[in-house]
Amino acid sequence: MACAAVMIPGLLRSSVGTICTPATSLRLTSSTLRHLTLTSIMKSKRKTDHLERTASVIRREVVSAAKVCGAADESPSVKRLHLLIADKDFSFKAGQWIDFFIPGVSVVGGFSICSSPRLLEQERMIELAVKYTNHPPALWIHNQCTLDSEVAVRVGGEFFFDPQPADASRNLVLIAGGVGINPLLSILRHAADLHRERANKGKGYEVGTIKLFYSAKNTSELLFKKNILDLVNEFPEKIACSLHVTKQTTQISAELKPYITEGRITEKEIRDHISEQTLFYICGPPPMTDFFSKQLENSHVPKEHICFEKWW
């Protein structure tokens, strides 16, 4: 379930059932971290490995110990984790991913962060949502990971939204497929934090409108539904969403129904949001990202306004 960055331009917190202990209680030492990351890099040789696919992608130097301080099922196939980060120099931009080093597991995971940078700043935590697959890091998360499990993490990726206070206001269109919602949820949460900051302090980056298009097989596989709708309801003048299901077999709840469309996200829906002030962020299966990025280019959207990442 690792991801590969392809082409990019230059908080509501969910409870997961436990209180995190201080980061200083982590037992992984710097020498242990170096051994863990070096051993994992040397052994992680499968052709489809995250490290190999992202070898040319920029990473931060900091490798931090982290402790699992919360876990919950987000859907029948996706587990959500909260990680307490030990190193105070660890930081990330909304949309980036982490290398995920697990003691005793030779293969390195690659998982997008789905929380806002603000959660890390305030509580020293990040959030992940990992789909069940036969990939060893995902298997470990679903079958062996427990509260207080210790891992190591390092930030990488060129897919992010990190506007500076003086930057021109931009509208965002976020297009997600399946677990590809993760980096886009981080961006959505970060945009909401920026809007709150400007509303409270009267300064900072001015967020434009945000439209999320999110497709999954059915409503049970639409991740973070409550978080998304809470943001839509908190900022109705700023944030809107269109949730798509392609193989729904059960009745859709009354709460979700106003936001649900049965069928795939269409080219016309996306084309209706094209403007000179709009950035498009796409994350999902490769055929989906290829389709929408090509359609946007064909509609004369500048390449620097189209940002996408593929999940494998």
PDB file of C-alpha atoms in Angstrom:
ATOM      1  CA  MET A   1       0.000   0.000   0.000  1.00  0.00           C
ATOM      2  CA  ALA A   2       2.947   2.293  -0.484  1.00  0.00           C
ATOM      3  CA  CYS A   3       2.613   5.340  -2.670  1.00  0.00           C
ATOM      4  CA  ALA A   4       4.714   6.967  -5.334  1.00  0.00           C
ATOM      5  CA  ALA A   5       4.798  10.686  -5.976  1.00  0.00           C
ATOM      6  CA  VAL A   6       4.364  11.365  -9.664  1.00  0.00           C
ATOM      7  CA  MET A   7       4.013  15.082 -10.383  1.00  0.00           C
ATOM      8  CA  ILE A   8       3.471  17.961  -8.029  1.00  0.00           C
ATOM      9  CA  PRO A   9       3.945  21.770  -7.857  1.00  0.00           C
ATOM     10  CA  GLY A  10       6.103  23.592  -5.783  1.00  0.00           C
ATOM     11  CA  LEU A  11      -8.667  18.727  12.858  1.00  0.00           C
ATOM     12  CA  LEU A  12     -10.902  17.364  13.627  1.00  0.00           C
ATOM     13  CA  ARG A  13      -9.295  14.687  15.727  1.00  0.00           C
ATOM     14  CA  SER A  14     -10.964  11.273  15.972  1.00  0.00           C
ATOM     15  CA  SER A  15     -10.834   9.491  19.294  1.00  0.00           C
ATOM     16  CA  VAL A  16      -9.021   6.178  19.112  1.00  0.00           C
ATOM     17  CA  GLY A  17      -9.530   4.950  22.597  1.00  0.00           C
ATOM     18  CA  THR A  18      -6.518   5.771  24.739  1.00  0.00           C
ATOM     19  CA  ILE A  19      -4.465   8.606  26.197  1.00  0.00           C
ATOM     20  CA  CYS A  20      -0.926   8.910  24.801  1.00  0.00           C
ATOM     21  CA  THR A  21       2.001   8.825  27.187  1.00  0.00           C
ATOM     22  CA  PRO A  22       4.868  11.322  26.887  1.00  0.00           C
ATOM     23  CA  ALA A  23       7.181  10.917  23.902  1.00  0.00           C
ATOM     24  CA  THR A  24      10.186  10.727  26.224  1.00  0.00           C
ATOM     25  CA  SER A  25       9.006   7.285  27.371  1.00  0.00           C
ATOM     26  CA  LEU A  26       9.844   5.726  23.991  1.00  0.00           C
ATOM     27  CA  ARG A  27      12.593   3.146  24.334  1.00  0.00           C
ATOM     28  CA  LEU A  28      14.045   3.168  20.785  1.00  0.00           C
ATOM     29  CA  THR A  29      17.536   4.699  21.038  1.00  0.00           C
ATOM     30  CA  SER A  30      19.318   6.601  18.254  1.00  0.00           C
ATOM     31  CA  SER A  31      21.623   3.637  17.600  1.00  0.00           C
ATOM     32  CA  THR A  32      18.619   1.297  17.455  1.00  0.00           C
ATOM     33  CA  LEU A  33      16.918   3.653  14.985  1.00  0.00           C
ATOM     34  CA  ARG A  34      20.001   3.734  12.751  1.00  0.00           C
ATOM     35  CA  HIS A  35      20.260  -0.059  12.806  1.00  0.00           C
ATOM     36  CA  LEU A  36      16.528  -0.483  12.132  1.00  0.00           C
ATOM     37  CA  THR A  37      16.431   1.890   9.160  1.00  0.00           C
ATOM     38  CA  LEU A  38      19.698   0.636   7.634  1.00  0.00           C
ATOM     39  CA  THR A  39      18.692  -3.024   7.988  1.00  0.00           C
ATOM     40  CA  SER A  40      15.249  -2.353   6.523  1.00  0.00           C
ATOM     41  CA  ILE A  41      16.686  -0.421   3.580  1.00  0.00           C
ATOM     42  CA  MET A  42      19.178  -3.203   2.832  1.00  0.00           C
ATOM     43  CA  LYS A  43      16.552  -5.972   3.003  1.00  0.00           C
ATOM     44  CA  SER A  44      13.702  -4.126   1.304  1.00  0.00           C
ATOM     45  CA  LYS A  45      14.437  -5.369  -2.214  1.00  0.00           C
ATOM     46  CA  ARG A  46      11.110  -6.440  -3.724  1.00  0.00           C
ATOM     47  CA  LYS A  47      10.460  -4.800  -7.087  1.00  0.00           C
ATOM     48  CA  THR A  48       7.220  -3.235  -5.857  1.00  0.00           C
ATOM     49  CA  ASP A  49       8.693  -1.917  -2.631  1.00  0.00           C
ATOM     50  CA  HIS A  50       7.876   1.582  -1.474  1.00  0.00           C
ATOM     51  CA  LEU A  51      11.568   2.453  -1.030  1.00  0.00           C
ATOM     52  CA  GLU A  52      12.456   1.449  -4.575  1.00  0.00           C
ATOM     53  CA  ARG A  53       9.528   3.245  -6.189  1.00  0.00           C
ATOM     54  CA  THR A  54      10.215   6.435  -4.249  1.00  0.00           C
ATOM     55  CA  ALA A  55      14.017   6.307  -4.332  1.00  0.00           C
ATOM     56  CA  SER A  56      14.262   9.634  -6.189  1.00  0.00           C
ATOM     57  CA  VAL A  57      11.753  11.439  -3.959  1.00  0.00           C
ATOM     58  CA  ILE A  58      13.022  13.962  -1.409  1.00  0.00           C
ATOM     59  CA  ARG A  59      12.923  12.865   2.230  1.00  0.00           C
ATOM     60  CA  ARG A  60      13.599  14.700   5.462  1.00  0.00           C
ATOM     61  CA  GLU A  61      16.706  13.672   7.387  1.00  0.00           C
ATOM     62  CA  VAL A  62      14.919  13.106  10.699  1.00  0.00           C
ATOM     63  CA  VAL A  63      14.108   9.499  11.558  1.00  0.00           C
ATOM     64  CA  SER A  64      11.977   9.550  14.697  1.00  0.00           C
ATOM     65  CA  ALA A  65      10.920   6.881  17.121  1.00  0.00           C
ATOM     66  CA  ALA A  66       7.143   6.661  17.430  1.00  0.00           C
ATOM     67  CA  LYS A  67       4.726   4.806  19.678  1.00  0.00           C
ATOM     68  CA  VAL A  68       1.256   3.528  18.771  1.00  0.00           C
ATOM     69  CA  CYS A  69      -1.052   5.320  21.178  1.00  0.00           C
ATOM     70  CA  GLY A  70      -4.403   4.613  19.549  1.00  0.00           C
ATOM     71  CA  ALA A  71      -5.929   2.151  17.090  1.00  0.00           C
ATOM     72  CA  ALA A  72      -9.432   1.601  15.726  1.00  0.00           C
ATOM     73  CA  ASP A  73     -11.195   0.091  12.719  1.00  0.00           C
ATOM     74  CA  GLU A  74     -12.096   2.885  10.320  1.00  0.00           C
ATOM     75  CA  SER A  75     -13.819   0.445   7.942  1.00  0.00           C
ATOM     76  CA  PRO A  76     -14.009  -3.342   7.506  1.00  0.00           C
ATOM     77  CA  SER A  77     -10.666  -3.233   5.662  1.00  0.00           C
ATOM     78  CA  VAL A  78      -8.901  -0.145   7.054  1.00  0.00           C
ATOM     79  CA  LYS A  79      -7.280   0.356  10.460  1.00  0.00           C
ATOM     80  CA  ARG A  80      -6.632   3.827  11.837  1.00  0.00           C
ATOM     81  CA  LEU A  81      -3.536   4.506  13.966  1.00  0.00           C
ATOM     82  CA  HIS A  82      -2.405   7.408  16.114  1.00  0.00           C
ATOM     83  CA  LEU A  83       1.361   7.614  16.558  1.00  0.00           C
ATOM     84  CA  LEU A  84       3.105   9.626  19.255  1.00  0.00           C
ATOM     85  CA  ILE A  85       6.240  11.163  17.734  1.00  0.00           C
ATOM     86  CA  ALA A  86       9.365  11.356  19.918  1.00  0.00           C
ATOM     87  CA  ASP A  87      11.629  13.717  17.953  1.00  0.00           C
ATOM     88  CA  LYS A  88      10.660  17.375  18.284  1.00  0.00           C
ATOM     89  CA  ASP A  89      12.396  18.129  14.967  1.00  0.00           C
ATOM     90  CA  PHE A  90      10.001  15.820  13.103  1.00  0.00           C
ATOM     91  CA  SER A  91       7.582  17.790  10.921  1.00  0.00           C
ATOM     92  CA  PHE A  92       5.586  17.328   7.714  1.00  0.00           C
ATOM     93  CA  LYS A  93       3.506  19.199   5.158  1.00  0.00           C
ATOM     94  CA  ALA A  94      -0.147  18.330   4.573  1.00  0.00           C
ATOM     95  CA  GLY A  95      -0.258  15.573   1.943  1.00  0.00           C
ATOM     96  CA  GLN A  96       3.131  13.969   2.613  1.00  0.00           C
ATOM     97  CA  TRP A  97       3.806  10.344   3.527  1.00  0.00           C
ATOM     98  CA  ILE A  98       6.120   8.500   5.908  1.00  0.00           C
ATOM     99  CA  ASP A  99       8.585   5.661   5.582  1.00  0.00           C
ATOM    100  CA  PHE A 100       7.353   3.238   8.250  1.00  0.00           C
ATOM    101  CA  PHE A 101      10.071   1.097   9.872  1.00  0.00           C
ATOM    102  CA  ILE A 102       8.934  -1.855  12.000  1.00  0.00           C
ATOM    103  CA  PRO A 103      11.326  -3.804  14.274  1.00  0.00           C
ATOM    104  CA  GLY A 104      11.500  -7.376  13.012  1.00  0.00           C
ATOM    105  CA  VAL A 105       9.879  -6.590   9.634  1.00  0.00           C
ATOM    106  CA  SER A 106      12.409  -6.208   6.830  1.00  0.00           C
ATOM    107  CA  VAL A 107      10.067  -4.476   4.367  1.00  0.00           C
ATOM    108  CA  VAL A 108       9.552  -0.731   4.809  1.00  0.00           C
ATOM    109  CA  GLY A 109       5.994   0.609   4.641  1.00  0.00           C
ATOM    110  CA  GLY A 110       4.926   3.809   2.955  1.00  0.00           C
ATOM    111  CA  PHE A 111       1.751   5.431   4.306  1.00  0.00           C
ATOM    112  CA  SER A 112       0.292   8.885   3.777  1.00  0.00           C
ATOM    113  CA  ILE A 113      -0.435  10.928   6.889  1.00  0.00           C
ATOM    114  CA  CYS A 114      -4.131  11.815   7.152  1.00  0.00           C
ATOM    115  CA  SER A 115      -3.951  14.272  10.056  1.00  0.00           C
ATOM    116  CA  SER A 116      -3.240  17.985   9.902  1.00  0.00           C
ATOM    117  CA  PRO A 117       0.215  19.348  10.765  1.00  0.00           C
ATOM    118  CA  ARG A 118      -1.570  21.225  13.563  1.00  0.00           C
ATOM    119  CA  LEU A 119      -2.209  17.962  15.456  1.00  0.00           C
ATOM    120  CA  LEU A 120       1.519  17.252  15.435  1.00  0.00           C
ATOM    121  CA  GLU A 121       2.336  20.795  16.580  1.00  0.00           C
ATOM    122  CA  GLN A 122      -0.148  20.674  19.455  1.00  0.00           C
ATOM    123  CA  GLU A 123      -0.065  17.040  20.586  1.00  0.00           C
ATOM    124  CA  ARG A 124       3.016  15.496  18.924  1.00  0.00           C
ATOM    125  CA  MET A 125       0.811  12.993  17.105  1.00  0.00           C
ATOM    126  CA  ILE A 126       0.139  11.925  13.532  1.00  0.00           C
ATOM    127  CA  GLU A 127      -2.685   9.768  12.202  1.00  0.00           C
ATOM    128  CA  LEU A 128      -2.597   7.013   9.567  1.00  0.00           C
ATOM    129  CA  ALA A 129      -5.276   4.858   7.961  1.00  0.00           C
ATOM    130  CA  VAL A 130      -3.915   1.599   6.550  1.00  0.00           C
ATOM    131  CA  LYS A 131      -5.789  -0.784   4.263  1.00  0.00           C
ATOM    132  CA  TYR A 132      -5.462  -4.537   4.815  1.00  0.00           C
ATOM    133  CA  THR A 133      -3.219  -6.152   2.193  1.00  0.00           C
ATOM    134  CA  ASN A 134      -0.643  -8.943   2.108  1.00  0.00           C
ATOM    135  CA  HIS A 135       2.158  -6.373   2.187  1.00  0.00           C
ATOM    136  CA  PRO A 136       4.188  -7.141   5.375  1.00  0.00           C
ATOM    137  CA  PRO A 137       3.890  -3.655   6.971  1.00  0.00           C
ATOM    138  CA  ALA A 138       0.115  -3.634   6.444  1.00  0.00           C
ATOM    139  CA  LEU A 139      -0.171  -7.182   7.793  1.00  0.00           C
ATOM    140  CA  TRP A 140       1.786  -6.159  10.892  1.00  0.00           C
ATOM    141  CA  ILE A 141      -0.491  -3.163  11.490  1.00  0.00           C
ATOM    142  CA  HIS A 142      -3.645  -5.265  11.177  1.00  0.00           C
ATOM    143  CA  ASN A 143      -2.504  -8.450  12.923  1.00  0.00           C
ATOM    144  CA  GLN A 144       0.329  -7.670  15.339  1.00  0.00           C
ATOM    145  CA  CYS A 145       0.339  -3.971  16.173  1.00  0.00           C
ATOM    146  CA  THR A 146      -0.825  -3.134  19.699  1.00  0.00           C
ATOM    147  CA  LEU A 147      -0.991  -0.057  21.885  1.00  0.00           C
ATOM    148  CA  ASP A 148       2.567   0.970  22.848  1.00  0.00           C
ATOM    149  CA  SER A 149       4.119  -0.836  19.851  1.00  0.00           C
ATOM    150  CA  GLU A 150       7.229   1.089  18.813  1.00  0.00           C
ATOM    151  CA  VAL A 151       8.233   1.932  15.248  1.00  0.00           C
ATOM    152  CA  ALA A 152      10.354   4.524  13.446  1.00  0.00           C
ATOM    153  CA  VAL A 153       9.128   7.042  10.863  1.00  0.00           C
ATOM    154  CA  ARG A 154      10.615   9.439   8.307  1.00  0.00           C
ATOM    155  CA  VAL A 155       8.762  12.021   6.193  1.00  0.00           C
ATOM    156  CA  GLY A 156       8.981  12.159   2.407  1.00  0.00           C
ATOM    157  CA  GLY A 157       6.985  13.179  -0.620  1.00  0.00           C
ATOM    158  CA  GLU A 158       6.478  16.035  -3.050  1.00  0.00           C
ATOM    159  CA  PHE A 159       2.679  15.954  -2.954  1.00  0.00           C
ATOM    160  CA  PHE A 160       1.595  18.604  -0.472  1.00  0.00           C
ATOM    161  CA  PHE A 161      -0.319  21.818   0.189  1.00  0.00           C
ATOM    162  CA  ASP A 162       1.766  24.304   2.161  1.00  0.00           C
ATOM    163  CA  PRO A 163       0.711  27.885   1.355  1.00  0.00           C
ATOM    164  CA  GLN A 164       2.489  30.801   2.986  1.00  0.00           C
ATOM    165  CA  PRO A 165       0.548  33.732   4.526  1.00  0.00           C
ATOM    166  CA  ALA A 166       1.297  36.107   1.639  1.00  0.00           C
ATOM    167  CA  ASP A 167       0.460  33.613  -1.140  1.00  0.00           C
ATOM    168  CA  ALA A 168      -2.493  34.292  -3.435  1.00  0.00           C
ATOM    169  CA  SER A 169      -5.721  32.615  -2.377  1.00  0.00           C
ATOM    170  CA  ARG A 170      -6.461  29.399  -4.255  1.00  0.00           C
ATOM    171  CA  ASN A 171      -9.511  27.199  -4.586  1.00  0.00           C
ATOM    172  CA  LEU A 172      -8.888  23.481  -4.110  1.00  0.00           C
ATOM    173  CA  VAL A 173     -10.500  20.523  -5.826  1.00  0.00           C
ATOM    174  CA  LEU A 174      -9.585  17.251  -4.095  1.00  0.00           C
ATOM    175  CA  ILE A 175     -10.267  14.005  -5.997  1.00  0.00           C
ATOM    176  CA  ALA A 176      -9.895  10.805  -3.971  1.00  0.00           C
ATOM    177  CA  GLY A 177     -10.364   7.127  -4.719  1.00  0.00           C
ATOM    178  CA  GLY A 178     -10.504   4.566  -1.909  1.00  0.00           C
ATOM    179  CA  VAL A 179      -7.664   4.855   0.602  1.00  0.00           C
ATOM    180  CA  GLY A 180      -6.302   7.689  -1.543  1.00  0.00           C
ATOM    181  CA  ILE A 181      -8.395   9.920   0.723  1.00  0.00           C
ATOM    182  CA  ASN A 182      -5.547   9.919   3.276  1.00  0.00           C
ATOM    183  CA  PRO A 183      -3.293  12.712   1.956  1.00  0.00           C
ATOM    184  CA  LEU A 184      -6.308  14.674   0.747  1.00  0.00           C
ATOM    185  CA  LEU A 185      -7.892  14.523   4.200  1.00  0.00           C
ATOM    186  CA  SER A 186      -4.646  15.920   5.595  1.00  0.00           C
ATOM    187  CA  ILE A 187      -4.880  18.776   3.084  1.00  0.00           C
ATOM    188  CA  LEU A 188      -8.560  19.334   3.878  1.00  0.00           C
ATOM    189  CA  ARG A 189      -7.888  19.426   7.621  1.00  0.00           C
ATOM    190  CA  HIS A 190      -4.931  21.768   7.119  1.00  0.00           C
ATOM    191  CA  ALA A 191      -7.056  24.132   5.009  1.00  0.00           C
ATOM    192  CA  ALA A 192      -9.689  24.137   7.759  1.00  0.00           C
ATOM    193  CA  ASP A 193      -7.022  24.968  10.342  1.00  0.00           C
ATOM    194  CA  LEU A 194      -5.775  27.846   8.182  1.00  0.00           C
ATOM    195  CA  HIS A 195      -9.320  29.173   7.824  1.00  0.00           C
ATOM    196  CA  ARG A 196      -9.882  29.000  11.595  1.00  0.00           C
ATOM    197  CA  GLU A 197      -6.612  30.824  12.194  1.00  0.00           C
ATOM    198  CA  ARG A 198      -7.523  33.636   9.796  1.00  0.00           C
ATOM    199  CA  ALA A 199     -11.031  33.908  11.261  1.00  0.00           C
ATOM    200  CA  ASN A 200      -9.674  34.073  14.827  1.00  0.00           C
ATOM    201  CA  LYS A 201      -6.622  36.269  14.305  1.00  0.00           C
ATOM    202  CA  GLY A 202      -7.533  38.258  11.194  1.00  0.00           C
ATOM    203  CA  LYS A 203      -4.281  37.279   9.495  1.00  0.00           C
ATOM    204  CA  GLY A 204      -2.658  34.353   7.750  1.00  0.00           C
ATOM    205  CA  TYR A 205      -3.324  32.575   4.475  1.00  0.00           C
ATOM    206  CA  GLU A 206      -6.763  33.143   2.970  1.00  0.00           C
ATOM    207  CA  VAL A 207      -8.235  29.801   1.924  1.00  0.00           C
ATOM    208  CA  GLY A 208     -10.474  29.738  -1.152  1.00  0.00           C
ATOM    209  CA  THR A 209     -13.309  27.267  -1.644  1.00  0.00           C
ATOM    210  CA  ILE A 210     -12.668  23.543  -1.346  1.00  0.00           C
ATOM    211  CA  LYS A 211     -14.587  20.773  -3.106  1.00  0.00           C
ATOM    212  CA  LEU A 212     -13.892  17.148  -2.246  1.00  0.00           C
ATOM    213  CA  PHE A 213     -14.888  14.395  -4.678  1.00  0.00           C
ATOM    214  CA  TYR A 214     -14.447  11.010  -3.018  1.00  0.00           C
ATOM    215  CA  SER A 215     -15.278   7.607  -4.513  1.00  0.00           C
ATOM    216  CA  ALA A 216     -15.330   4.167  -2.897  1.00  0.00           C
ATOM    217  CA  LYS A 217     -17.039   0.827  -3.440  1.00  0.00           C
ATOM    218  CA  ASN A 218     -19.746   1.472  -0.845  1.00  0.00           C
ATOM    219  CA  THR A 219     -20.500   3.712   2.118  1.00  0.00           C
ATOM    220  CA  SER A 220     -18.765   1.390   4.593  1.00  0.00           C
ATOM    221  CA  GLU A 221     -15.542   1.936   2.624  1.00  0.00           C
ATOM    222  CA  LEU A 222     -15.911   5.725   2.545  1.00  0.00           C
ATOM    223  CA  LEU A 223     -13.343   6.568   5.207  1.00  0.00           C
ATOM    224  CA  PHE A 224     -13.621   9.450   7.677  1.00  0.00           C
ATOM    225  CA  LYS A 225     -17.229  10.230   6.731  1.00  0.00           C
ATOM    226  CA  LYS A 226     -17.979  11.928  10.034  1.00  0.00           C
ATOM    227  CA  ASN A 227     -14.813  14.009   9.959  1.00  0.00           C
ATOM    228  CA  ILE A 228     -15.526  15.167   6.413  1.00  0.00           C
ATOM    229  CA  LEU A 229     -19.157  16.056   7.071  1.00  0.00           C
ATOM    230  CA  ASP A 230     -18.230  17.841  10.305  1.00  0.00           C
ATOM    231  CA  LEU A 231     -15.935  20.103   8.280  1.00  0.00           C
ATOM    232  CA  VAL A 232     -18.609  20.664   5.627  1.00  0.00           C
ATOM    233  CA  ASN A 233     -21.064  21.675   8.355  1.00  0.00           C
ATOM    234  CA  GLU A 234     -18.524  23.857  10.170  1.00  0.00           C
ATOM    235  CA  PHE A 235     -17.555  25.753   7.008  1.00  0.00           C
ATOM    236  CA  PRO A 236     -20.534  25.543   4.627  1.00  0.00           C
ATOM    237  CA  GLU A 237     -19.375  28.629   2.743  1.00  0.00           C
ATOM    238  CA  LYS A 238     -15.910  27.143   2.197  1.00  0.00           C
ATOM    239  CA  ILE A 239     -16.069  23.338   2.070  1.00  0.00           C
ATOM    240  CA  ALA A 240     -18.350  21.030   0.056  1.00  0.00           C
ATOM    241  CA  CYS A 241     -18.171  17.333  -0.742  1.00  0.00           C
ATOM    242  CA  SER A 242     -19.572  14.847  -3.221  1.00  0.00           C
ATOM    243  CA  LEU A 243     -19.309  11.233  -2.059  1.00  0.00           C
ATOM    244  CA  HIS A 244     -19.578   8.552  -4.741  1.00  0.00           C
ATOM    245  CA  VAL A 245     -20.274   4.834  -4.343  1.00  0.00           C
ATOM    246  CA  THR A 246     -19.844   2.386  -7.207  1.00  0.00           C
ATOM    247  CA  LYS A 247     -21.173  -0.921  -5.787  1.00  0.00           C
ATOM    248  CA  GLN A 248     -23.637  -0.011  -3.052  1.00  0.00           C
ATOM    249  CA  THR A 249     -25.920  -2.918  -2.093  1.00  0.00           C
ATOM    250  CA  THR A 250     -27.432  -1.659   1.181  1.00  0.00           C
ATOM    251  CA  GLN A 251     -29.644   1.284   2.015  1.00  0.00           C
ATOM    252  CA  ILE A 252     -27.866   4.606   2.401  1.00  0.00           C
ATOM    253  CA  SER A 253     -28.424   6.352   5.732  1.00  0.00           C
ATOM    254  CA  ALA A 254     -30.493   9.532   5.874  1.00  0.00           C
ATOM    255  CA  GLU A 255     -27.481  11.453   7.183  1.00  0.00           C
ATOM    256  CA  LEU A 256     -25.316  10.498   4.203  1.00  0.00           C
ATOM    257  CA  LYS A 257     -27.925  10.516   1.454  1.00  0.00           C
ATOM    258  CA  PRO A 258     -27.725  14.266   0.608  1.00  0.00           C
ATOM    259  CA  TYR A 259     -24.018  13.868  -0.136  1.00  0.00           C
ATOM    260  CA  ILE A 260     -24.061  10.528  -1.986  1.00  0.00           C
ATOM    261  CA  THR A 261     -24.056   9.941  -5.725  1.00  0.00           C
ATOM    262  CA  GLU A 262     -24.239   6.369  -7.009  1.00  0.00           C
ATOM    263  CA  GLY A 263     -21.691   5.901  -9.783  1.00  0.00           C
ATOM    264  CA  ARG A 264     -18.190   7.082 -10.512  1.00  0.00           C
ATOM    265  CA  ILE A 265     -16.930  10.663 -10.383  1.00  0.00           C
ATOM    266  CA  THR A 266     -17.486  12.103 -13.859  1.00  0.00           C
ATOM    267  CA  GLU A 267     -15.329  14.286 -16.056  1.00  0.00           C
ATOM    268  CA  LYS A 268     -18.101  16.914 -16.229  1.00  0.00           C
ATOM    269  CA  GLU A 269     -18.257  17.273 -12.438  1.00  0.00           C
ATOM    270  CA  ILE A 270     -14.563  18.073 -12.342  1.00  0.00           C
ATOM    271  CA  ARG A 271     -14.614  20.280 -15.435  1.00  0.00           C
ATOM    272  CA  ASP A 272     -17.295  22.485 -13.862  1.00  0.00           C
ATOM    273  CA  HIS A 273     -14.761  23.548 -11.212  1.00  0.00           C
ATOM    274  CA  ILE A 274     -11.962  24.616 -13.541  1.00  0.00           C
ATOM    275  CA  SER A 275     -10.759  28.184 -13.052  1.00  0.00           C
ATOM    276  CA  GLU A 276      -7.474  30.079 -13.092  1.00  0.00           C
ATOM    277  CA  GLN A 277      -7.505  30.184  -9.277  1.00  0.00           C
ATOM    278  CA  THR A 278      -8.043  26.431  -8.731  1.00  0.00           C
ATOM    279  CA  LEU A 279      -5.518  23.746  -7.840  1.00  0.00           C
ATOM    280  CA  PHE A 280      -6.404  20.084  -8.392  1.00  0.00           C
ATOM    281  CA  TYR A 281      -5.086  17.359  -6.075  1.00  0.00           C
ATOM    282  CA  ILE A 282      -5.723  13.741  -7.110  1.00  0.00           C
ATOM    283  CA  CYS A 283      -4.898  10.565  -5.192  1.00  0.00           C
ATOM    284  CA  GLY A 284      -6.198   7.086  -5.923  1.00  0.00           C
ATOM    285  CA  PRO A 285      -5.554   4.008  -8.054  1.00  0.00           C
ATOM    286  CA  PRO A 286      -3.265   4.683 -11.047  1.00  0.00           C
ATOM    287  CA  PRO A 287      -6.023   4.414 -13.718  1.00  0.00           C
ATOM    288  CA  MET A 288      -8.075   7.024 -11.862  1.00  0.00           C
ATOM    289  CA  THR A 289      -5.213   9.484 -11.406  1.00  0.00           C
ATOM    290  CA  ASP A 290      -4.153   9.018 -15.035  1.00  0.00           C
ATOM    291  CA  PHE A 291      -7.695   9.631 -16.291  1.00  0.00           C
ATOM    292  CA  PHE A 292      -8.395  12.824 -14.370  1.00  0.00           C
ATOM    293  CA  SER A 293      -4.930  14.335 -14.801  1.00  0.00           C
ATOM    294  CA  LYS A 294      -5.149  13.770 -18.575  1.00  0.00           C
ATOM    295  CA  GLN A 295      -8.684  15.152 -18.748  1.00  0.00           C
ATOM    296  CA  LEU A 296      -7.613  18.283 -16.880  1.00  0.00           C
ATOM    297  CA  GLU A 297      -4.645  18.774 -19.189  1.00  0.00           C
ATOM    298  CA  ASN A 298      -6.965  18.351 -22.188  1.00  0.00           C
ATOM    299  CA  SER A 299      -9.152  21.069 -20.655  1.00  0.00           C
ATOM    300  CA  HIS A 300      -6.103  23.394 -20.668  1.00  0.00           C
ATOM    301  CA  VAL A 301      -5.508  23.389 -16.924  1.00  0.00           C
ATOM    302  CA  PRO A 302      -1.820  24.325 -16.446  1.00  0.00           C
ATOM    303  CA  LYS A 303       0.324  21.339 -15.462  1.00  0.00           C
ATOM    304  CA  GLU A 304       1.542  23.187 -12.388  1.00  0.00           C
ATOM    305  CA  HIS A 305      -2.084  23.306 -11.158  1.00  0.00           C
ATOM    306  CA  ILE A 306      -2.499  19.516 -11.390  1.00  0.00           C
ATOM    307  CA  CYS A 307      -1.006  17.551  -8.507  1.00  0.00           C
ATOM    308  CA  PHE A 308      -1.333  13.799  -8.243  1.00  0.00           C
ATOM    309  CA  GLU A 309      -0.056  10.755  -6.429  1.00  0.00           C
ATOM    310  CA  LYS A 310      -0.663   7.097  -7.267  1.00  0.00           C
ATOM    311  CA  TRP A 311      -1.381   4.348  -4.760  1.00  0.00           C
ATOM    312  CA  TRP A 312      -0.375   0.803  -5.662  1.00  0.00           C
TER     313      TRP A 312
END
